Coordinates of C-alpha atoms in Angstrom, one line a residue:
M1 CA -7.3 -15.7 -4.2
I2 CA -9.7 -12.7 -3.8
R3 CA -12.9 -12.8 -6.0
L4 CA -14.7 -9.4 -6.5
F5 CA -18.6 -9.8 -7.0
S6 CA -20.9 -7.8 -9.0
A7 CA -23.7 -5.4 -7.7
R8 CA -26.2 -8.0 -8.0
S9 CA -24.3 -10.1 -5.3
A10 CA -22.9 -7.2 -3.4
I11 CA -24.6 -8.3 -0.1
V12 CA -23.0 -11.6 -0.4
A13 CA -19.8 -10.1 -1.2
L14 CA -19.8 -7.9 2.0
L15 CA -20.9 -10.8 4.2
L16 CA -18.3 -13.0 2.8
S17 CA -15.7 -10.3 2.5
F18 CA -14.2 -11.1 -0.9
A19 CA -14.1 -14.9 -0.1
W20 CA -10.8 -16.6 -0.4
M21 CA -10.4 -19.5 -2.8
S22 CA -7.5 -21.5 -3.8
S23 CA -4.8 -19.9 -5.7
G24 CA -3.4 -22.9 -7.6
V25 CA -5.3 -22.6 -10.8
D26 CA -3.3 -21.6 -14.0
S27 CA -5.0 -18.4 -15.3
T28 CA -3.7 -18.9 -18.8
K29 CA -5.6 -22.2 -19.5
A30 CA -8.7 -20.5 -21.0
A31 CA -6.6 -18.3 -23.1
D32 CA -4.6 -20.5 -25.3
E33 CA -1.0 -20.3 -24.0
R34 CA 0.6 -20.9 -27.4
Q35 CA -1.4 -18.0 -29.1
V36 CA -0.5 -15.6 -26.1
K37 CA 3.0 -16.4 -26.4
L38 CA 3.0 -15.9 -30.2
S39 CA 1.2 -12.6 -29.6
I40 CA 3.8 -11.4 -27.1
N41 CA 6.6 -12.2 -29.3
S42 CA 5.0 -10.7 -32.4
G43 CA 4.5 -7.3 -30.3
L44 CA 8.0 -7.4 -29.0
Q45 CA 9.3 -7.6 -32.4
A46 CA 7.3 -4.7 -33.6
L47 CA 8.6 -2.6 -30.6
R48 CA 12.3 -3.3 -31.4
E49 CA 11.5 -1.7 -34.8
F50 CA 10.4 1.7 -33.1
N51 CA 12.7 4.5 -34.1
F52 CA 12.0 6.4 -30.9
S53 CA 10.7 9.4 -33.0
F54 CA 8.2 10.3 -30.1
R55 CA 10.6 10.4 -27.1
P56 CA 8.3 10.8 -24.1
V57 CA 7.4 7.1 -24.5
T58 CA 11.1 6.0 -24.6
G59 CA 10.9 4.7 -21.1
L60 CA 7.7 2.7 -21.8
V61 CA 9.1 1.0 -24.9
V62 CA 12.5 0.1 -22.9
Y63 CA 10.7 -1.0 -20.0
T64 CA 8.4 -3.4 -21.9
L65 CA 11.4 -4.7 -23.9
L66 CA 13.2 -5.6 -20.7
V67 CA 10.1 -7.2 -19.1
G68 CA 9.8 -9.3 -22.3
G69 CA 13.6 -10.5 -22.0
D70 CA 15.6 -8.1 -24.1
E71 CA 19.2 -7.7 -23.0
L72 CA 20.7 -4.3 -22.2
D73 CA 23.0 -4.5 -25.2
S74 CA 20.1 -5.1 -27.8
P75 CA 19.9 -2.2 -30.3
A76 CA 16.5 -0.8 -29.1
V77 CA 17.1 -1.1 -25.4
A78 CA 20.6 0.5 -25.6
R79 CA 19.2 3.3 -27.9
G80 CA 16.4 4.0 -25.5
L81 CA 18.5 4.0 -22.4
S82 CA 20.9 6.6 -24.1
I83 CA 17.9 8.9 -24.8
I84 CA 16.8 8.6 -21.1
E85 CA 20.2 9.4 -20.0
G86 CA 20.2 12.5 -22.1
K87 CA 17.4 13.8 -19.9
F88 CA 19.7 14.4 -16.9
D89 CA 21.5 17.6 -16.5
R90 CA 25.3 16.8 -17.0
Q91 CA 26.4 19.3 -14.3
T92 CA 23.7 19.1 -11.6
G93 CA 22.2 15.6 -12.3
E94 CA 18.6 17.1 -12.4
Y95 CA 16.0 15.3 -14.2
R96 CA 14.3 17.3 -17.0
P97 CA 11.5 15.5 -18.9
T98 CA 10.6 16.6 -22.4
Q99 CA 7.1 17.3 -22.4
H100 CA 4.9 14.7 -20.7
H101 CA 6.2 15.6 -17.1
I102 CA 5.0 13.0 -14.6
Y103 CA 4.1 10.4 -17.1
E104 CA 7.4 10.5 -18.7
A105 CA 9.3 10.6 -15.4
A106 CA 7.7 7.5 -14.1
I107 CA 8.1 5.4 -17.3
D108 CA 11.7 6.6 -17.4
A109 CA 12.2 5.3 -13.6
M110 CA 10.6 1.9 -14.4
A111 CA 13.0 1.5 -17.4
L112 CA 16.1 2.6 -15.3
Q113 CA 15.1 0.2 -12.4
K114 CA 14.7 -2.7 -14.6
A115 CA 17.8 -2.2 -16.5
D116 CA 20.3 -1.7 -13.8
D117 CA 19.0 -0.3 -10.5
E118 CA 22.3 0.1 -9.1
A119 CA 24.1 1.7 -12.0
F120 CA 21.2 4.1 -12.5
R121 CA 20.9 4.9 -8.8
P122 CA 21.8 8.6 -9.0
Q123 CA 19.3 9.0 -11.9
L124 CA 16.6 7.1 -10.1
E125 CA 17.1 9.5 -7.0
A126 CA 16.8 12.5 -9.2
I127 CA 13.5 11.2 -10.6
A128 CA 12.2 10.6 -7.3
T129 CA 13.1 14.2 -6.3
Y130 CA 11.4 15.4 -9.3
L131 CA 8.3 13.6 -8.5
I132 CA 8.2 14.5 -4.8
E133 CA 8.7 18.2 -5.8
Q134 CA 5.7 17.9 -8.2
Q135 CA 3.3 16.5 -5.5
A136 CA 0.6 19.1 -4.7
M137 CA -0.3 20.1 -1.1
H138 CA -3.5 18.2 -1.4
G139 CA -1.5 14.9 -2.1
G140 CA -2.3 14.3 -5.6
W141 CA -0.3 15.2 -8.9
F142 CA -1.2 17.3 -12.0
Y143 CA 0.4 18.9 -14.9
P144 CA 3.0 21.4 -13.7
N145 CA 2.0 25.1 -13.6
R146 CA -1.7 24.5 -14.3
D147 CA -4.5 25.9 -12.2
E148 CA -6.4 22.5 -12.1
A149 CA -3.7 21.3 -9.8
N150 CA -6.0 22.5 -7.1
F151 CA -7.9 19.1 -7.5
G152 CA -5.3 16.6 -9.1
D153 CA -5.6 14.1 -11.7
T154 CA -6.1 10.3 -11.0
S155 CA -4.2 9.1 -14.2
I156 CA -1.1 11.5 -13.4
T157 CA -1.2 10.5 -9.8
Q158 CA -1.2 6.8 -10.8
Y159 CA 2.1 7.4 -12.7
A160 CA 3.7 9.4 -10.1
V161 CA 2.9 6.4 -7.5
L162 CA 4.4 3.9 -10.2
G163 CA 7.6 6.2 -10.6
L164 CA 8.2 6.3 -6.9
W165 CA 7.7 2.5 -6.6
A166 CA 10.3 2.0 -9.2
A167 CA 12.8 4.1 -7.2
E168 CA 11.8 2.3 -4.0
R169 CA 12.7 -1.1 -5.7
A170 CA 16.2 0.4 -6.3
G171 CA 16.6 1.2 -2.5
V172 CA 15.6 5.0 -2.7
V173 CA 13.5 5.5 0.5
V174 CA 10.7 8.1 -0.1
P175 CA 9.5 9.7 2.8
N176 CA 6.4 8.1 4.3
D177 CA 4.4 11.4 4.2
V178 CA 4.5 11.5 0.5
Y179 CA 2.6 8.3 0.4
L180 CA 0.3 9.2 3.2
K181 CA -0.6 12.5 1.5
A182 CA -1.4 10.5 -1.7
M183 CA -3.4 8.0 0.2
R184 CA -5.6 10.8 1.8
W185 CA -5.9 12.4 -1.7
H186 CA -7.4 9.1 -3.1
T187 CA -9.7 8.5 -0.2
G188 CA -10.8 12.0 -0.3
T189 CA -11.6 12.2 -4.0
Q190 CA -13.3 8.6 -4.3
N191 CA -16.7 9.0 -5.6
G192 CA -19.7 7.9 -3.5
D193 CA -20.2 5.0 -5.7
G194 CA -16.7 3.8 -4.9
G195 CA -15.3 4.6 -8.2
F196 CA -12.7 7.3 -9.3
A197 CA -13.0 10.1 -11.8
Y198 CA -10.3 11.4 -14.2
H199 CA -10.3 14.9 -12.7
P200 CA -12.2 14.7 -9.5
R201 CA -14.2 17.8 -8.2
P202 CA -15.1 18.1 -4.7
R203 CA -18.4 20.0 -5.2
T204 CA -19.7 18.5 -8.4
Q205 CA -18.9 14.9 -8.4
S206 CA -17.2 13.8 -11.7
S207 CA -18.4 10.4 -13.1
S208 CA -16.4 7.2 -12.2
T209 CA -14.8 5.4 -15.2
G210 CA -13.1 1.9 -15.5
T211 CA -9.8 3.3 -16.3
M212 CA -9.6 5.6 -13.4
S213 CA -11.2 3.2 -10.9
T214 CA -8.6 0.4 -11.6
A215 CA -6.1 3.3 -11.5
G216 CA -7.1 4.4 -8.1
A217 CA -7.3 1.0 -6.7
G218 CA -3.8 0.1 -8.1
S219 CA -2.3 3.3 -6.7
L220 CA -3.8 2.6 -3.2
G221 CA -2.5 -0.9 -3.5
I222 CA 0.9 0.2 -4.4
I223 CA 0.9 2.6 -1.3
R224 CA 0.0 -0.1 1.0
L225 CA 2.5 -2.4 -0.4
I226 CA 5.3 0.0 0.3
L227 CA 4.1 1.1 3.8
I228 CA 2.8 -2.1 5.3
G229 CA 2.9 -4.8 2.8
G230 CA 0.3 -6.3 0.4
P231 CA -3.1 -8.1 1.1
D232 CA -1.7 -11.5 0.9
F233 CA 2.0 -11.2 1.1
S234 CA 4.4 -9.5 3.7
G235 CA 6.3 -6.5 2.3
G236 CA 9.5 -7.9 4.2
T237 CA 12.5 -5.9 4.8
R238 CA 15.0 -4.5 2.6
G239 CA 17.6 -7.1 1.6
S240 CA 15.4 -9.9 2.6
S241 CA 15.2 -12.9 0.1
K242 CA 12.0 -13.0 -1.9
K243 CA 10.5 -15.1 -4.7
F244 CA 8.9 -12.6 -7.2
G245 CA 6.2 -14.2 -9.3
L246 CA 7.5 -15.9 -12.4
L247 CA 11.1 -14.3 -12.2
E248 CA 13.5 -14.1 -9.4
A249 CA 13.8 -10.3 -8.7
V250 CA 17.2 -8.8 -7.7
K251 CA 17.3 -7.7 -3.9
P252 CA 16.7 -4.0 -3.4
K253 CA 19.8 -2.1 -2.5
Q254 CA 19.5 -0.4 0.7
T255 CA 20.3 3.2 1.0
G256 CA 18.2 4.0 4.1
I257 CA 15.8 2.9 6.6
R258 CA 12.1 3.7 6.3
P259 CA 10.5 5.0 9.7
A260 CA 8.1 2.4 10.7
I261 CA 4.4 2.5 10.2
T262 CA 2.1 0.0 12.0
P263 CA -0.7 -1.6 9.8
G264 CA -3.2 0.0 12.2
Q265 CA -2.1 3.5 10.9
V266 CA -2.8 2.7 7.3
R267 CA -5.0 -0.4 6.8
P268 CA -8.3 1.0 8.4
V269 CA -8.2 3.9 6.0
I270 CA -6.8 2.1 2.8
K271 CA -8.5 -1.1 2.6
P272 CA -12.0 0.1 2.5
A273 CA -11.4 2.2 -0.2
I274 CA -9.5 -0.4 -2.3
D275 CA -12.6 -2.8 -1.5
R276 CA -15.3 -0.1 -2.6
A277 CA -13.3 0.5 -5.8
G278 CA -13.2 -3.4 -6.3
L279 CA -16.9 -3.6 -6.0
W280 CA -17.5 -0.7 -8.3
V281 CA -15.2 -2.5 -11.0
A282 CA -16.8 -5.8 -10.4
G283 CA -20.5 -4.4 -10.8
R284 CA -19.5 -3.2 -14.3
F285 CA -17.1 -5.9 -15.7
E286 CA -19.4 -8.0 -17.4
A287 CA -21.3 -5.3 -19.0
D288 CA -18.0 -3.4 -19.8
S289 CA -17.6 -2.7 -23.6
I290 CA -14.7 -1.5 -25.7
A291 CA -16.5 1.7 -26.3
D292 CA -16.7 2.5 -22.5
H293 CA -13.0 3.2 -22.5
N294 CA -13.2 6.0 -25.1
G295 CA -9.9 5.3 -27.0
F296 CA -8.0 4.1 -24.0
L297 CA -8.7 0.5 -24.2
Y298 CA -5.1 -0.7 -23.9
Y299 CA -4.3 1.8 -21.1
Y300 CA -7.3 0.3 -19.2
Y301 CA -6.0 -3.2 -19.5
Y302 CA -2.6 -2.2 -18.1
T303 CA -4.3 -0.5 -15.1
L304 CA -6.4 -3.5 -14.7
E305 CA -3.5 -5.9 -14.6
R306 CA -1.8 -3.6 -12.0
A307 CA -4.9 -3.1 -9.8
A308 CA -5.5 -6.9 -9.8
A309 CA -1.9 -7.9 -9.0
V310 CA -1.3 -5.5 -6.2
N311 CA -4.9 -6.1 -4.5
A312 CA -4.8 -10.0 -5.1
W313 CA -7.9 -10.0 -7.5
D314 CA -7.9 -13.3 -9.3
E315 CA -11.5 -13.1 -10.4
I316 CA -13.9 -10.3 -11.0
N317 CA -17.6 -11.0 -10.9
G318 CA -16.7 -14.6 -11.4
V319 CA -14.6 -14.0 -14.4
D320 CA -10.8 -14.7 -14.8
W321 CA -9.7 -11.0 -15.5
Y322 CA -6.6 -12.3 -17.4
D323 CA -8.4 -14.7 -19.6
H324 CA -11.0 -12.1 -20.4
G325 CA -8.4 -9.5 -21.5
A326 CA -6.3 -11.6 -23.2
E327 CA -9.0 -13.0 -25.6
I328 CA -9.9 -9.2 -26.4
L329 CA -6.1 -8.4 -26.9
L330 CA -5.4 -11.3 -29.1
E331 CA -8.4 -10.3 -31.3
R332 CA -7.5 -6.8 -31.8
Q333 CA -3.8 -7.2 -32.6
A334 CA -2.9 -6.1 -36.0
A335 CA -1.0 -8.2 -38.5
N336 CA 2.5 -6.3 -37.9
G337 CA 2.1 -6.9 -34.2
H338 CA 1.1 -3.6 -33.0
W339 CA -2.1 -2.6 -31.2
S340 CA -3.6 0.8 -32.2
E341 CA -6.1 3.0 -30.6
S342 CA -8.7 4.8 -32.8
G343 CA -9.1 7.7 -30.5
N344 CA -7.1 10.2 -28.3
H345 CA -4.2 7.7 -27.6
S346 CA -3.5 7.0 -31.2
N347 CA -1.1 10.1 -31.3
I348 CA 1.4 8.6 -28.9
A349 CA 2.1 5.1 -30.5
P350 CA 3.5 2.7 -29.7
S351 CA 2.1 3.2 -26.1
S352 CA -1.0 1.1 -26.8
T353 CA 1.3 -1.8 -28.0
C354 CA 3.4 -1.5 -24.7
F355 CA 0.2 -1.4 -22.5
A356 CA -1.1 -4.6 -24.2
L357 CA 2.1 -6.5 -23.9
L358 CA 2.5 -5.4 -20.2
F359 CA -1.0 -6.9 -19.6
L360 CA -0.3 -10.2 -21.5
M361 CA 3.1 -10.6 -19.8
K362 CA 1.6 -9.9 -16.2
S363 CA 4.3 -7.4 -15.7
T364 CA 3.2 -6.1 -12.4
Q365 CA 2.7 -9.7 -10.9
K366 CA 6.4 -10.3 -11.6
L367 CA 7.3 -7.3 -9.1
L368 CA 5.5 -8.9 -6.2
P369 CA 6.5 -11.4 -3.6
Q370 CA 4.8 -14.8 -4.2
R371 CA 1.6 -15.2 -2.4
P372 CA 1.1 -18.1 -0.1
E373 CA -1.7 -20.6 -0.9
S374 CA -5.0 -19.4 0.4
T375 CA -7.9 -21.1 2.4
R376 CA -11.0 -22.1 0.5
F377 CA -14.1 -21.2 2.2
G378 CA -17.5 -22.8 1.2
E379 CA -20.2 -20.7 0.0
G380 CA -22.1 -19.0 2.7
V381 CA -19.5 -19.9 5.4
L382 CA -18.9 -16.9 7.6
A383 CA -16.0 -16.4 10.0
G384 CA -16.5 -19.0 12.9
G385 CA -13.2 -20.5 13.5
R386 CA -12.5 -22.5 10.2
G387 CA -9.2 -21.3 8.5
L388 CA -8.2 -18.9 11.3
P389 CA -4.4 -18.5 11.9
D390 CA -3.1 -20.4 15.1
D391 CA -2.0 -16.9 16.7
L392 CA -5.3 -15.1 17.2
T393 CA -3.3 -12.2 18.8
R394 CA -2.7 -11.1 15.3
V395 CA -6.4 -11.1 14.2
E396 CA -8.7 -8.1 13.7
F397 CA -12.4 -8.4 12.9
R398 CA -13.6 -5.5 10.7
N399 CA -17.2 -5.3 9.2
G400 CA -17.8 -9.1 10.1
R401 CA -14.5 -10.3 8.5
V402 CA -11.3 -11.5 9.8
E403 CA -7.8 -9.8 9.1
T404 CA -4.6 -10.9 10.1
E405 CA -2.0 -8.2 11.4
Q406 CA 1.3 -7.9 9.6
E407 CA 4.3 -9.8 10.9
L408 CA 6.7 -8.1 13.2
G409 CA 8.9 -6.7 10.5
D410 CA 7.6 -3.2 11.6
F411 CA 9.2 -3.6 15.0
N412 CA 12.3 -5.2 13.5
T413 CA 12.8 -2.0 11.6
L414 CA 11.8 0.3 14.4
L415 CA 14.2 -1.2 17.0
Q416 CA 17.2 -1.2 14.6
G417 CA 20.3 -0.5 16.7
L418 CA 18.5 -1.6 19.9
S419 CA 18.6 -5.2 19.8
Q420 CA 19.4 -5.4 23.4
I421 CA 18.9 -2.9 26.3
E422 CA 20.0 -2.9 29.9
L423 CA 17.4 -2.0 32.7
E424 CA 18.5 -0.7 35.9
A425 CA 18.1 -3.3 38.8
P426 CA 14.6 -2.9 40.4
E427 CA 16.3 -3.3 43.9
P428 CA 19.9 -2.0 45.1
E429 CA 21.1 -5.6 45.8
K430 CA 20.1 -7.1 42.4
E431 CA 22.1 -6.7 39.2
A432 CA 21.0 -4.8 36.1
E433 CA 18.7 -6.9 33.7
S434 CA 19.6 -7.4 30.0
V435 CA 16.6 -7.6 27.7
D436 CA 16.5 -9.1 24.2
L437 CA 14.4 -7.1 21.9
T438 CA 15.1 -9.0 18.7
R439 CA 12.1 -11.3 19.5
P440 CA 9.2 -9.0 20.6
E441 CA 6.7 -11.7 20.7
L442 CA 8.6 -13.4 23.5
L443 CA 7.9 -10.3 25.7
V444 CA 4.1 -10.9 25.6
G445 CA 2.9 -12.2 29.0
D446 CA 5.6 -10.7 31.2
V447 CA 3.6 -7.8 32.6
T448 CA 6.1 -7.0 35.3
L449 CA 9.0 -6.6 32.7
L450 CA 6.5 -4.9 30.2
K451 CA 5.8 -2.3 33.0
R452 CA 9.3 -1.5 33.4
L453 CA 10.0 -1.2 29.4
A454 CA 7.0 1.4 29.3
E455 CA 9.1 3.6 31.5
H456 CA 12.2 3.4 29.4
D457 CA 13.7 6.8 28.1
D458 CA 13.5 5.4 24.5
S459 CA 10.2 5.9 23.0
R460 CA 10.7 3.1 20.6
V461 CA 11.0 0.7 23.5
R462 CA 7.9 2.5 25.0
Q463 CA 5.9 1.8 21.9
L464 CA 7.0 -2.0 21.8
A465 CA 5.9 -2.4 25.4
A466 CA 2.6 -1.0 24.4
W467 CA 2.2 -3.5 21.7
A468 CA 3.1 -6.4 23.9
L469 CA 0.9 -5.4 26.8
G470 CA -2.1 -5.4 24.6
R471 CA -1.3 -9.1 23.8
T472 CA -1.1 -10.3 27.4
D473 CA -4.7 -10.9 27.7
R474 CA -4.6 -9.6 31.3
L475 CA -6.5 -6.8 32.7
D476 CA -3.6 -5.7 34.9
A477 CA -1.9 -4.6 31.6
A478 CA -4.4 -1.8 31.2
A479 CA -3.0 0.5 33.7
P480 CA 0.4 0.9 32.2
L481 CA -1.2 1.4 28.8
L482 CA -3.3 4.2 30.1
Q483 CA -0.1 5.9 31.1
L484 CA 1.2 5.3 27.7
M485 CA -1.8 7.0 26.2
T486 CA -0.5 10.2 27.9
D487 CA 3.0 9.8 26.3
E488 CA 4.5 12.8 24.7
N489 CA 5.4 10.7 21.7
L490 CA 2.3 10.4 19.4
D491 CA 3.5 6.9 17.9
V492 CA 3.6 5.4 21.4
C493 CA 0.1 6.9 22.1
V494 CA -1.3 5.5 18.9
E495 CA 0.3 2.1 19.6
A496 CA -1.0 2.1 23.3
R497 CA -4.7 2.9 22.1
A498 CA -4.4 0.1 19.4
A499 CA -3.4 -2.3 22.2
M500 CA -6.2 -1.4 24.6
C501 CA -8.6 -2.1 21.6
W502 CA -6.9 -5.6 21.5
L503 CA -7.0 -6.1 25.4
A504 CA -10.5 -4.8 25.8
R505 CA -11.9 -6.7 22.6
R506 CA -13.2 -3.5 21.3
P507 CA -11.7 -3.3 17.8
N508 CA -13.3 0.1 16.8
G509 CA -12.0 1.7 20.0
F510 CA -15.2 3.7 20.6
G511 CA -15.2 5.1 17.2
L512 CA -12.1 7.1 17.5
E513 CA -9.6 7.2 14.5
P514 CA -6.7 4.8 14.9
D515 CA -4.2 7.8 14.2
P516 CA -5.3 11.2 14.1
R517 CA -2.5 12.2 11.5
L518 CA -4.2 10.2 8.7
F519 CA -7.4 12.2 9.0
L520 CA -5.8 15.8 8.8
E521 CA -6.7 18.1 5.9
P522 CA -3.6 19.1 4.1
T523 CA -4.8 22.8 4.0
L524 CA -4.8 23.1 7.9
S525 CA -2.1 25.2 9.5
D526 CA 0.3 23.4 11.8
Q527 CA -1.5 25.2 14.7
E528 CA -4.7 23.6 13.6
K529 CA -3.2 20.3 13.0
A530 CA -1.7 20.4 16.5
E531 CA -5.1 21.3 18.0
Q532 CA -6.9 18.4 16.2
I533 CA -4.3 16.0 17.4
Q534 CA -4.6 17.3 21.1
T535 CA -8.4 16.9 20.9
W536 CA -8.0 13.2 19.8
R537 CA -5.5 12.6 22.5
R538 CA -7.9 14.0 25.1
D539 CA -10.9 12.0 23.8
V540 CA -8.8 8.8 23.8
E541 CA -7.6 9.2 27.4
T542 CA -11.1 10.2 28.8
R543 CA -13.0 7.3 26.9
W544 CA -10.3 4.6 27.9
M545 CA -10.2 5.8 31.4
D546 CA -13.9 5.7 31.8
W547 CA -13.7 2.1 30.4
Y548 CA -11.0 1.1 32.8
L549 CA -12.6 2.6 36.0
K550 CA -15.8 0.5 35.1
N551 CA -13.9 -2.7 34.4
R552 CA -10.7 -2.6 36.6
P553 CA -10.3 -5.5 39.2
Y554 CA -12.2 -4.8 42.3
S555 CA -8.7 -5.0 44.2
E556 CA -7.8 -1.7 42.6
R557 CA -11.1 0.2 43.1
D558 CA -10.0 1.7 46.5
D559 CA -6.4 2.6 45.3
F560 CA -6.8 6.3 45.9
D561 CA -3.0 6.9 45.7
D562 CA -3.3 5.5 41.9
P563 CA -2.1 8.5 39.8
L564 CA -4.5 7.3 37.1
Q565 CA -7.6 7.9 39.3
R566 CA -6.4 11.5 40.7
P567 CA -7.7 13.5 37.5
Y568 CA -11.1 11.8 37.8
G569 CA -11.8 13.1 41.4
A570 CA -11.1 10.0 43.5
M571 CA -11.6 11.1 47.1
R572 CA -10.6 9.4 50.3
P573 CA -13.8 8.6 52.5

């Protein structure tokens, strides 16, 4: 369980790095379970009576009813699905929302995926295409054909990510670049205080709000979940068996393979941004008031539930966020089962009822893999060995805290179709050697074999060799890693740099970015991007070569024929 601390305890929070606590507590005990269930049932019954007069919220109503357990043939769900299906062109299959554009597309996707992701696969692909086409160059989303799109909208971007995630759960593979651009937009528009604004402005910082800060943290958490897996759970591979929260989720249908992204490409960028947003939320959680949300109270609680679920926040500033929210929502439910805003949101009822119900039903938590029991740390205990995993080759130290690397699912995806390869015999009289790549961890330590794999024609094999060389804990693995840093394939170069960080016990790698592609401004030309990447390559090679020449074994210091030393002026005496 991750706990977020207030500003008063920010220093302690940073030292303890969101201390892990036991996750076995039932979060509904403080809020009376019976009252919560009665409230949910009353709200669902109110939704079933909605006449769909305001069609943009159709998907939200259908999704909420399906989360609540309604069947596909129930009158309200069947009527709603029929309306959603009518938004697709009968000839081309193109998705055409009515008037709420990105918001509408996202909730329609969520409803269709929840209803039957196999039957509605073509429609989900069409919505994903629509959302991808609406993404701005900077990586965010805005209302179509509006000048403000130059900056983006945190709320609209949140729903675009939600819609793409729904398509992903149905097996629609969205290009990684869509998520990487969205990630860069969030980290680039995050305010200095850690929060997020509704309409960020780069030159005149807009004020952070609770709704947008939880929205930003939630979107980043979903992007992390899709690309590398969540904070406490592995994303797994498509088709793997997973337990999902309180429900057993249907396995996603595989329609394609996502190109592999290693945790090192995403985590150093996305995790600090989520942590900063979490601290902003924690610092204002106790003092937060209903008036602070300006007529978007129920919208806020749904964003809170989502951010807390995908980022494994069980407590915020020492408060169980679910109990806190449930008590407020139960007090504000009307006798007819609905929740109603008094401000701007009142004109799109019954969205408030949907948001409140999705919070109370923990709708996002039901989409996530079950988290393993976490380790309890005593107050004031710093990382010193207790609670560390047995395999320390999967541990990174960042800002004084321990982080565990994702499992080997990345390489299992990367090497699909290459379960076994043949290496030419090292000597004429010997036979060719067959190498099994299905268990990459078993290659660690065999430096002789890994040196040969590092010269393989397939860049995926070279990338795997770099990963394994970094975990051999032997200095003679440094030379082949330096060669791989000059590889023509940038993924291999990135992996080799990360491996050297492991080998040299230098997790920050001389301060160079883990992957130059994650820090490129979207406005740069292709030529400018190529130049920045080349500069990064040159800096990586130079700094790590300097390190190697100072730390290499004495037996290698007079190897004047070593090609690694030639560019650095090695001369015979």
